Short mmCIF file of C-alpha atoms in Angstrom, two decimals:
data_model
loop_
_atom_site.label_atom_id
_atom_site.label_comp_id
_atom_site.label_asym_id
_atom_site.label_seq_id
_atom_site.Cartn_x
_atom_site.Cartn_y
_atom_site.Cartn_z
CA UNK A 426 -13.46 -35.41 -17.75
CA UNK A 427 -15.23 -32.10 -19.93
CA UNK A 428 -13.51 -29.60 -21.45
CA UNK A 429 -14.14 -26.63 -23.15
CA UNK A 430 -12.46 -26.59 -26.73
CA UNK A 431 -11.36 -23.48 -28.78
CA UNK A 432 -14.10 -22.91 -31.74
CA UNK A 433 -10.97 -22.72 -33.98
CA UNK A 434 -10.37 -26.49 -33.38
CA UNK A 435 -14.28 -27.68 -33.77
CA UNK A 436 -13.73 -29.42 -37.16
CA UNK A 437 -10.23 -31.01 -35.83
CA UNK A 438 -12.25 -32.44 -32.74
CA UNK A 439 -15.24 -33.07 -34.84
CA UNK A 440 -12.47 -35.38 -36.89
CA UNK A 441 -11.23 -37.04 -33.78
CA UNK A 442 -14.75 -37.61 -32.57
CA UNK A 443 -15.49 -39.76 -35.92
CA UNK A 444 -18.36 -37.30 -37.04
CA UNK A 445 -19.05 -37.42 -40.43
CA UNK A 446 -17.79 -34.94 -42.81
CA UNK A 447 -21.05 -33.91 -44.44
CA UNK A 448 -22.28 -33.14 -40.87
CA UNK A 449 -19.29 -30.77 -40.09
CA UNK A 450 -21.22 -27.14 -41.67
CA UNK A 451 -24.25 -28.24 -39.66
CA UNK A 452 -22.57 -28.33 -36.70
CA UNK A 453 -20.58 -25.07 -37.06
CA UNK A 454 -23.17 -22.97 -37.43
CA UNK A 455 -24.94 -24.14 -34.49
CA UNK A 456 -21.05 -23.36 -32.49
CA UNK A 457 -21.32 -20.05 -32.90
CA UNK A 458 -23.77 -17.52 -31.17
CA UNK A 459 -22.94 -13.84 -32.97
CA UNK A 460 -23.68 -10.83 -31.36
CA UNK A 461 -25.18 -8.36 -33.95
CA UNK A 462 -26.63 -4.59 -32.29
CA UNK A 463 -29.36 -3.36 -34.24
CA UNK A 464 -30.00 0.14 -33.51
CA UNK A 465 -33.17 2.76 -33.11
CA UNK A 466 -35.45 -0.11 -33.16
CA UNK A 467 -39.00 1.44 -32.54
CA UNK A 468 -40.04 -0.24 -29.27
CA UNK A 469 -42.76 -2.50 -30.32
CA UNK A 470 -40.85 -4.15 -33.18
CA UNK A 471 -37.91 -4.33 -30.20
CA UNK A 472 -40.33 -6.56 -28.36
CA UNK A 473 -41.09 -8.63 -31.64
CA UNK A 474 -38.08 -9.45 -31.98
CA UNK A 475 -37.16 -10.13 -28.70
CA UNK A 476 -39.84 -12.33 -28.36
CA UNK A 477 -39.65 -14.25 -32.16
CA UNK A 478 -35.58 -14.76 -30.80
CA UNK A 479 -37.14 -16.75 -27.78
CA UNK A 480 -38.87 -18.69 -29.86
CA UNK A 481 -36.53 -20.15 -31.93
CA UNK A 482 -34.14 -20.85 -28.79
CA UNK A 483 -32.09 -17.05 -29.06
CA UNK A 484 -32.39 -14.25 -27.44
CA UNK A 485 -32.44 -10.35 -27.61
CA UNK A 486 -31.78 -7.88 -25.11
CA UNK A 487 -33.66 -4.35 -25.14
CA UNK A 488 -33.74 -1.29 -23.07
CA UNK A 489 -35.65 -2.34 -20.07
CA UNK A 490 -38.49 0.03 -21.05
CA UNK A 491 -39.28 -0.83 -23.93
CA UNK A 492 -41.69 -3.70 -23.20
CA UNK A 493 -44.71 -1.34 -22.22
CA UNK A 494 -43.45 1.15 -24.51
CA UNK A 495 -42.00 3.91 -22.50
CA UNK A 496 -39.44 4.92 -24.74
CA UNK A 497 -39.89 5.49 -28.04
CA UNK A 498 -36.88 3.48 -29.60
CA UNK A 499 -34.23 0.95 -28.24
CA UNK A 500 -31.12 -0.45 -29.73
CA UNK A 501 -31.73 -4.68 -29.85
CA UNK A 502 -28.39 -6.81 -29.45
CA UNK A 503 -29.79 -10.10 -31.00
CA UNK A 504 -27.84 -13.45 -29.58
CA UNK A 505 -28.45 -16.33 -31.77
CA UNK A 506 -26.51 -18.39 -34.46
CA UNK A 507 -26.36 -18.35 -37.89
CA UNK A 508 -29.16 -20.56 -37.77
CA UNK A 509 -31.16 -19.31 -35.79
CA UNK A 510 -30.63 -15.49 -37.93
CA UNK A 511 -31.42 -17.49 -41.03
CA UNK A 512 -34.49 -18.40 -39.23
CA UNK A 513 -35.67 -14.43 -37.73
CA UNK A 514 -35.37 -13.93 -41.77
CA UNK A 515 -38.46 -16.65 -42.46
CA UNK A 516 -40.53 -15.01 -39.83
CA UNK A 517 -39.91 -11.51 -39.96
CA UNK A 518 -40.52 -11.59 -44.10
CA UNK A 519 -43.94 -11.24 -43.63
CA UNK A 520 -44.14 -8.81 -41.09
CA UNK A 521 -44.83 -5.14 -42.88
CA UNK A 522 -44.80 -3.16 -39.38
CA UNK A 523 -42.83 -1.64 -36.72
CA UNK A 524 -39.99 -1.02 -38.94
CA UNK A 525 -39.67 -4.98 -39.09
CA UNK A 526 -38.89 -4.66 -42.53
CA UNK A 527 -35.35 -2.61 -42.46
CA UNK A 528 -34.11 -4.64 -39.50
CA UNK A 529 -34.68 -7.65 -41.63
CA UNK A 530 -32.90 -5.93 -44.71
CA UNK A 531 -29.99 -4.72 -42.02
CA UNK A 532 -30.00 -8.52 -40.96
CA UNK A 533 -30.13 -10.13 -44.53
CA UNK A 534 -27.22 -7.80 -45.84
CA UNK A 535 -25.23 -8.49 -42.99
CA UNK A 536 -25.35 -12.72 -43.41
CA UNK A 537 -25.01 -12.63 -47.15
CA UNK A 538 -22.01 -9.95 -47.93
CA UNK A 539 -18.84 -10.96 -47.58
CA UNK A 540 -15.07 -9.01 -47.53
CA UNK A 541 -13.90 -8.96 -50.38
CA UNK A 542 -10.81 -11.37 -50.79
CA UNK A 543 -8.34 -8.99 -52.40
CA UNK A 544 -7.69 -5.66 -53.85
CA UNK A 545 -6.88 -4.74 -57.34
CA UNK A 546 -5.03 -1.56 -58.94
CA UNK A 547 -5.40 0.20 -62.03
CA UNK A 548 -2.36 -1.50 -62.98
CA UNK A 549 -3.55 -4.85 -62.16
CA UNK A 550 -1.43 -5.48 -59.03
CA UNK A 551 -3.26 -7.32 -56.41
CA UNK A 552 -3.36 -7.45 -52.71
CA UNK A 553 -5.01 -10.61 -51.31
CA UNK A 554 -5.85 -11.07 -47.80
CA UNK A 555 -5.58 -14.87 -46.89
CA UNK A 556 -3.33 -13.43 -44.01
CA UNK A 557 -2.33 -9.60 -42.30
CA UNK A 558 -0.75 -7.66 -44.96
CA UNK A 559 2.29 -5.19 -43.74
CA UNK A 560 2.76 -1.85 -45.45
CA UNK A 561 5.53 -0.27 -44.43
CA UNK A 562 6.12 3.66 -44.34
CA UNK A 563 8.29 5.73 -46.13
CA UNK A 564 7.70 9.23 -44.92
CA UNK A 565 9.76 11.73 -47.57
CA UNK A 566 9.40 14.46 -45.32
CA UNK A 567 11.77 16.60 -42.81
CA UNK A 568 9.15 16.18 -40.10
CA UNK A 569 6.94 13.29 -39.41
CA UNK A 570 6.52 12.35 -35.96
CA UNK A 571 9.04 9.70 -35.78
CA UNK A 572 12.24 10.40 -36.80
CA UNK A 573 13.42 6.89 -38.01
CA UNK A 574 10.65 7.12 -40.81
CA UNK A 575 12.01 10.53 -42.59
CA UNK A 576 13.78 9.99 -45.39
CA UNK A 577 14.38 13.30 -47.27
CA UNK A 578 16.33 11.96 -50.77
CA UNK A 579 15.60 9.65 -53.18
CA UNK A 580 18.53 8.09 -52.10
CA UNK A 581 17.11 6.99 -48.59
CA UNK A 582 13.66 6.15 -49.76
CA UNK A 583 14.65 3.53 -52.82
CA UNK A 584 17.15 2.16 -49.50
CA UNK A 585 14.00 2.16 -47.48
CA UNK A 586 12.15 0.53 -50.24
CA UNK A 587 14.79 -2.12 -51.13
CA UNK A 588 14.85 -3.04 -47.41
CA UNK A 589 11.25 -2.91 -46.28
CA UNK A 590 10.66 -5.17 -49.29
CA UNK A 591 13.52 -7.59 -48.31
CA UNK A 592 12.05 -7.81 -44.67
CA UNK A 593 8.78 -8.87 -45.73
CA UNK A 594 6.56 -5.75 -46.59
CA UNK A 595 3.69 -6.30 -48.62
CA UNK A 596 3.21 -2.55 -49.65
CA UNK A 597 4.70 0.28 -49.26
CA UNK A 598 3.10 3.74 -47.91
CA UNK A 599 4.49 6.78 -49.00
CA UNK A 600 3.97 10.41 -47.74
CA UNK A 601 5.25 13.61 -48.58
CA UNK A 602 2.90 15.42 -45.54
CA UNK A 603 3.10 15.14 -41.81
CA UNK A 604 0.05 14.52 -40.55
CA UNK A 605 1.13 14.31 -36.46
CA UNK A 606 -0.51 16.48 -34.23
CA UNK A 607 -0.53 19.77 -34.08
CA UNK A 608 1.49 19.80 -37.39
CA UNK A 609 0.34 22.19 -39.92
CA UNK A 610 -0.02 21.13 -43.64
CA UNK A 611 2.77 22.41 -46.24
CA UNK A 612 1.85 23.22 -50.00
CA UNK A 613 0.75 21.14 -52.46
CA UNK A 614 3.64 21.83 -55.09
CA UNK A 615 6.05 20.95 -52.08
CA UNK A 616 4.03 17.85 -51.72
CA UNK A 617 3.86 17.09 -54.83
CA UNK A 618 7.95 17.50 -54.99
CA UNK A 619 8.26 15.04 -52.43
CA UNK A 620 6.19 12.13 -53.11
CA UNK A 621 5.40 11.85 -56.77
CA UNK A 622 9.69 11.79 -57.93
CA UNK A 623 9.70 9.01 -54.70
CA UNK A 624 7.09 6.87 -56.30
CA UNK A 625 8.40 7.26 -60.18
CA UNK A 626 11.79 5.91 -58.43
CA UNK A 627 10.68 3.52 -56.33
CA UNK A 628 8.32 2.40 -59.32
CA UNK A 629 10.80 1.86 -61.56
CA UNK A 630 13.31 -0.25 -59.26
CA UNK A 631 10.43 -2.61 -57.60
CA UNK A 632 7.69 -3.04 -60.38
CA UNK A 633 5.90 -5.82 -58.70
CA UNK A 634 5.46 -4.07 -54.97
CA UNK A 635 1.86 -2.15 -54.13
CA UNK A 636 2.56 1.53 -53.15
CA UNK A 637 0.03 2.96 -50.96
CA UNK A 638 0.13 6.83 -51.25
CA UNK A 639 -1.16 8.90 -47.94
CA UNK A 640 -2.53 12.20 -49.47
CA UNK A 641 -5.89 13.50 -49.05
CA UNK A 642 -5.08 16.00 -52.27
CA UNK A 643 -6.71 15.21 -55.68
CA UNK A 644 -3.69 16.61 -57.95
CA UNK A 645 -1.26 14.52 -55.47
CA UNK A 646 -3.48 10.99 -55.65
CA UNK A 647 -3.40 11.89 -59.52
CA UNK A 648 0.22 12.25 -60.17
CA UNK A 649 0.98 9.40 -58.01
CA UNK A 650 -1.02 7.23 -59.78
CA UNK A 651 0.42 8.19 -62.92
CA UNK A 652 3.45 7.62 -61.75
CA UNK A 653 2.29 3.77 -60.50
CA UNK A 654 1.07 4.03 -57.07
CA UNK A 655 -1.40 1.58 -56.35
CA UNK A 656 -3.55 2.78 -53.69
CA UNK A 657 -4.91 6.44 -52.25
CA UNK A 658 -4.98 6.06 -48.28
CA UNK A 659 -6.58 9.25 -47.19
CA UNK A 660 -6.77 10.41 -43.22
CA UNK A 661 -9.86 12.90 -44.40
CA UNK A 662 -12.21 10.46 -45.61
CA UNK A 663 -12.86 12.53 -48.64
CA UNK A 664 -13.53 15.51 -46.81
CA UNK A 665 -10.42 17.76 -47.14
CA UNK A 666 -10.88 18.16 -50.96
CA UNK A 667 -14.11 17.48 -53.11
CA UNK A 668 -12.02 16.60 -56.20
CA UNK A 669 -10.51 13.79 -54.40
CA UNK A 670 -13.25 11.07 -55.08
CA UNK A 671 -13.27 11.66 -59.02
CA UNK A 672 -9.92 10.49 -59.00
CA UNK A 673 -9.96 7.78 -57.25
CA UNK A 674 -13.40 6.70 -59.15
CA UNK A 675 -11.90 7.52 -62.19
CA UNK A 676 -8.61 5.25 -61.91
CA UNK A 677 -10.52 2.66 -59.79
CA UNK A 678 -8.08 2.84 -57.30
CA UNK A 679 -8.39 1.26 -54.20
CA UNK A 680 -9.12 3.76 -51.23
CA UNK A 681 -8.43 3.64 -47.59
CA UNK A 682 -10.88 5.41 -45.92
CA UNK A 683 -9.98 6.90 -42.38
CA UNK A 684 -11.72 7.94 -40.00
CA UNK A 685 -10.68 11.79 -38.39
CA UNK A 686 -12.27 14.09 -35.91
CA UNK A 687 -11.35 17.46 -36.65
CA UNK A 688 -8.01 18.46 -38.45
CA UNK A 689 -4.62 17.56 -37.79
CA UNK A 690 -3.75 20.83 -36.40
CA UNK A 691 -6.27 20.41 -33.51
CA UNK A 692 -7.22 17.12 -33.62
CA UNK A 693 -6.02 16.58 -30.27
CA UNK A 694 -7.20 19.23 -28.42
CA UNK A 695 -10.15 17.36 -25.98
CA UNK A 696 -11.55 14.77 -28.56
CA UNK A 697 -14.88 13.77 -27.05
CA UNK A 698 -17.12 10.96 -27.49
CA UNK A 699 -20.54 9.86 -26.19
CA UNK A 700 -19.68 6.52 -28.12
CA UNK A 701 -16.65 6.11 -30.11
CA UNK A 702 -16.98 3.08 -31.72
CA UNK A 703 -20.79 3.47 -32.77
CA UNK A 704 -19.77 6.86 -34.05
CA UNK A 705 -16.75 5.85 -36.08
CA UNK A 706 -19.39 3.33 -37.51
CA UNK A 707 -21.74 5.97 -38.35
CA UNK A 708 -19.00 8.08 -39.88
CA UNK A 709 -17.53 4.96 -41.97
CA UNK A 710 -21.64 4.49 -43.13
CA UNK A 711 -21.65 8.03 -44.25
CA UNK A 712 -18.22 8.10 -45.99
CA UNK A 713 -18.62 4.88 -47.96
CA UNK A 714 -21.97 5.66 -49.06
CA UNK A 715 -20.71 9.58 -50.43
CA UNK A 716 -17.66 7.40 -51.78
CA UNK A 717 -19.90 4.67 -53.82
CA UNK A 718 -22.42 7.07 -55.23
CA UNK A 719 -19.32 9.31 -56.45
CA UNK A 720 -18.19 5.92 -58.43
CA UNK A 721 -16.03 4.40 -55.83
CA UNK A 722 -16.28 0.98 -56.51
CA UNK A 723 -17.04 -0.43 -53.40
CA UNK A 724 -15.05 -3.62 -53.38
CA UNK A 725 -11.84 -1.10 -53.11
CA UNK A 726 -12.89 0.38 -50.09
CA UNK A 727 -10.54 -0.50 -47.08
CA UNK A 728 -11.72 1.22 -43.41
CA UNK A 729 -8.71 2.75 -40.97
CA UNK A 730 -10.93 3.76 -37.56
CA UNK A 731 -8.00 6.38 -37.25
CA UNK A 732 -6.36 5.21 -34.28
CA UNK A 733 -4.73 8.53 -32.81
CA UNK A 734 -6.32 10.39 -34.90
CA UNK A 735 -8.78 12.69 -32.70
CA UNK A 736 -8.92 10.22 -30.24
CA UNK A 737 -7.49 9.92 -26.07
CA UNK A 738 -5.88 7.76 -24.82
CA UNK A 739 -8.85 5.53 -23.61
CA UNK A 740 -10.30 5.99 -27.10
CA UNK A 741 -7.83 4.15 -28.64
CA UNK A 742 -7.62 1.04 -26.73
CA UNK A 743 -11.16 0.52 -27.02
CA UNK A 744 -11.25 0.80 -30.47
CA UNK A 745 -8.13 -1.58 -30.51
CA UNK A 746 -10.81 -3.76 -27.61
CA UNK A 747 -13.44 -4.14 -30.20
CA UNK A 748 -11.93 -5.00 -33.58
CA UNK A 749 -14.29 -7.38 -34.54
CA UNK A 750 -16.91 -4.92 -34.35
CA UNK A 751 -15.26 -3.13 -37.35
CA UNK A 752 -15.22 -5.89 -39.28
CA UNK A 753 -18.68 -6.35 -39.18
CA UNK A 754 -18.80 -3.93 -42.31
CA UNK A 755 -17.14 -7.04 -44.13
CA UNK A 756 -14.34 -4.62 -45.61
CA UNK A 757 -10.78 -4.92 -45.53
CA UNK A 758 -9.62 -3.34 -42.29
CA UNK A 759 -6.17 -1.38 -41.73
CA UNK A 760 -4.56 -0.28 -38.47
CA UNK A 761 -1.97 2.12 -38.13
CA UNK A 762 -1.04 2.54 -34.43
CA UNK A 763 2.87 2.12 -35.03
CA UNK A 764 5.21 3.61 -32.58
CA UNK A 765 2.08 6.11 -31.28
CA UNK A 766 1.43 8.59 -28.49
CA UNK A 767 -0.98 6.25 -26.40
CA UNK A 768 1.62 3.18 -26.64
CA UNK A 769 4.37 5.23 -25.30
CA UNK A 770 1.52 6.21 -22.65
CA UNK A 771 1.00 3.00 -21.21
CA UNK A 772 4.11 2.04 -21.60
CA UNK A 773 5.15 5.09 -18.99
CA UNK A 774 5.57 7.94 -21.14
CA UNK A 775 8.60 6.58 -23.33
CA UNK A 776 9.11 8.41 -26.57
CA UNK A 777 8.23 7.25 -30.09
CA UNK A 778 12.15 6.11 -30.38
CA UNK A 779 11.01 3.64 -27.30
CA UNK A 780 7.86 2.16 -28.79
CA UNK A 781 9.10 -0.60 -30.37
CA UNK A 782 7.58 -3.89 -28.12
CA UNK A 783 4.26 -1.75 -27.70
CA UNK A 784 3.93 -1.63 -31.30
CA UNK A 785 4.77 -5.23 -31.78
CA UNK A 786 2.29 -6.04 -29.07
CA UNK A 787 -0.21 -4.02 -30.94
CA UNK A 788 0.69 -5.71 -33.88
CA UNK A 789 -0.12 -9.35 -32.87
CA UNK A 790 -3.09 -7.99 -30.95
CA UNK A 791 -4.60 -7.03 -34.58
CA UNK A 792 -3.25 -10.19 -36.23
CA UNK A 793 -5.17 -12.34 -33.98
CA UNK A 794 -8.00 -10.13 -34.42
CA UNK A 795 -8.21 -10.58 -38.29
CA UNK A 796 -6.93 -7.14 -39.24
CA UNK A 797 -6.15 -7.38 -43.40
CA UNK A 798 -3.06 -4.58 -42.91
CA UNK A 799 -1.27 -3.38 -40.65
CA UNK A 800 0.90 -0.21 -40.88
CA UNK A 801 4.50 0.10 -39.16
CA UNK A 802 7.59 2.13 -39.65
CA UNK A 803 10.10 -1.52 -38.22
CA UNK A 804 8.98 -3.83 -41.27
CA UNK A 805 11.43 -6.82 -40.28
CA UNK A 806 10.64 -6.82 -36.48
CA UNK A 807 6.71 -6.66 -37.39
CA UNK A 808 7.22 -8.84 -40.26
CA UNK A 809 7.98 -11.53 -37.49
CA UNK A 810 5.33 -11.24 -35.19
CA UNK A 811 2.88 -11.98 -38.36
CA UNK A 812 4.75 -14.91 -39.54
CA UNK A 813 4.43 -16.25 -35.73
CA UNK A 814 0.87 -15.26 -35.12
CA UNK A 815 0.18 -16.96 -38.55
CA UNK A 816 1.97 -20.21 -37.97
CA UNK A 817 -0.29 -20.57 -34.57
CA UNK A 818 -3.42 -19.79 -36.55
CA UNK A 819 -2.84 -22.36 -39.43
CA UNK A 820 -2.79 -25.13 -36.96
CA UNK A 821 -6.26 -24.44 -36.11
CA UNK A 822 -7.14 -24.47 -39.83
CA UNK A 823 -4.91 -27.91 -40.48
#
């Protein structure tokens, strides 16, 4: 008899097998070949590496011009294991040519950061991320998309609060700003009405629980955090106001940085694409290295690709597709596709009301995938999935 085995359950067959335990990291690395694209390789460092991958038992692939040189560049997707990376690094440190040198930078970063394990607030408060985190919205306005999340008192957002917290939410995210599609923005002062009194209140009753506040205003992110919010989660990725990035540098908040095409208002309107994921990539390169060199520390950076936010339909189940790709920045990563357009889409066109099982779907999808937090409006019903999705994972880690 031969069977495959799950690479989750190498060590536990490793054990069964009598192997000894010293040998175990030796073997693991050799389990796993990791796909890594390298991109705008100049053609004869392409074939270098191509041909140095060979060599120590790997392999690359590169456009199929590139071997006499009739394109100028080509992106390289190297196939090897840890290994055999930590090997490329011995041979290509000596080779000052072709651009050699940045690949093996872009290659040496890549094996030797890792995500950070947790978050910390200006207040101290941590979030850890052993498992998926759930932050649950609290939308304190009249009009958000889904009209289960609106809570328009401090009344119904402390009764929000008290029951997202005794379902199971880790944080909670509060807004005071539709940001559906379409919708246009209202005035700071009103914002600043709405969200800062919610987060004094909720503050005050739950002193332990994160709050996550979704503004992309400075003044807003300031008051909130005055008032004890733990996080700024902004859909602009610093772009909607300068002043944005000196407060969260100066409180050394942790910052969710999301990635947008366009506005909110017209977001929507034909988002195009000659490759979404590589250009969310790009955009989350660009953002965190504006955000760090503004004073953002960058072990408080969390990523949000955005889902539905300038993207189709299609967009947004590929990025959902190709998760792990995202994580290859080694930051915390956050979806928020609860209860969205394109789940009531494939679902056959059901309303946000209706969305439900799509979201929970979702929300195991992105469990399994190693997403740090996930962001729903039905805390309890999500709050399951995880705990289910979790108990399967731990056995392969038993």
């Amino acid at each position: 008899m031969l069977m495959e085995i799950s690479r989750e359950y190498l060590r536990a067959e490793m054990e069964r097998v009598g192997a000894h335990p010293a040998s175990f990291p030796i073997f693991e690395k050799k389990a796993d070949v990791i796909l890594l694209k390298v991109f705008g390789v100049i053609s004869p460092g392409a074939n270098v590496i191509k041909q140095e991958m060979l060599s120590l038992g790997g392999d690359a692939v590169v456009h199929k011009n590139a071997v006499d040189c009739k394109v100028e560049r080509s992106d390289v997707i190297l196939m090897g294991t840890k290994k055999q990376y930590e090997a490329l690094l011995k041979k290509l440190d000596r080779a000052n040519y072709f651009g050699l040198q940045e690949v093996r930078k872009k290659l040496k970063d890549y094996l030797e950061k890792k995500k950070p394990d947790h978050v910390e607030s200006p207040w101290g408060r941590r979030i850890t991320f052993e498992r998926t985190r759930l932050m649950g919205i609290i939308n304190v306005t009249p009009d958000s998309f889904f009209a289960g999340s609106r809570k328009e008192d401090l009344k119904q957002a402390l009764q929000a609060a008290s029951d997202m917290i005794e379902n199971g939410a880790d944080i909670l995210d509060i807004g005071g700003l539709s940001t559906r599609p379409g919708s246009e923005p209202v005035g700071e002062e009103e914002e600043l009405k709405r969200v800062v009194p919610a987060v004094k209140a909720i503050r005050q009753e739950f002193p332990q629980i994160p709050i996550s506040v979704d503004t992309y205003r400075a003044k807003v992110a300031k008051e909130a955090l005055d008032a004890g919010a733990d996080i700024i989660n902004d859909i602009s990725g610093l772009q909607f106001d300068e002043n944005l990035v000196k407060v969260v540098a100066e409180y050394k908040a942790p910052l969710v940085l999301m990635h947008i095409k366009g506005t909110p208002k017209d977001m929507q309107k034909n988002p195009h694409y000659d490759d979404v994921v590589r250009e969310i990539a790009e955009y989350f390169c660009e953002r965190m290295e504006f955000a760090v060199s503004s004073g953002v520390r960058p072990e408080s950076i969390i990523l949000d690709p955005g889902i539905g936010f300038g993207k189709n339909y299609e967009h947004n189940l590929e990025i959902l597709s190709r998760l792990k790709e995202f994580k290859s920045f080694k930051k915390p990563l956050l979806i928020g596709a609860s209860r969205k357009t394109f789940i009531g889409k494939a679902l056959g066109d059901l309303p946000p009301e209706e969305r439900l099982e799509g979201t929970l779907a979702v929300t195991a999808l992105c469990a399994l995938s190693g997403v740090d937090i996930v962001r729903v409006h039905d805390v309890k019903e999500n709050r399951r999935v995880l705990d289910i999705v979790e108990a399967v994972k731990c056995r392969g880690r038993s």
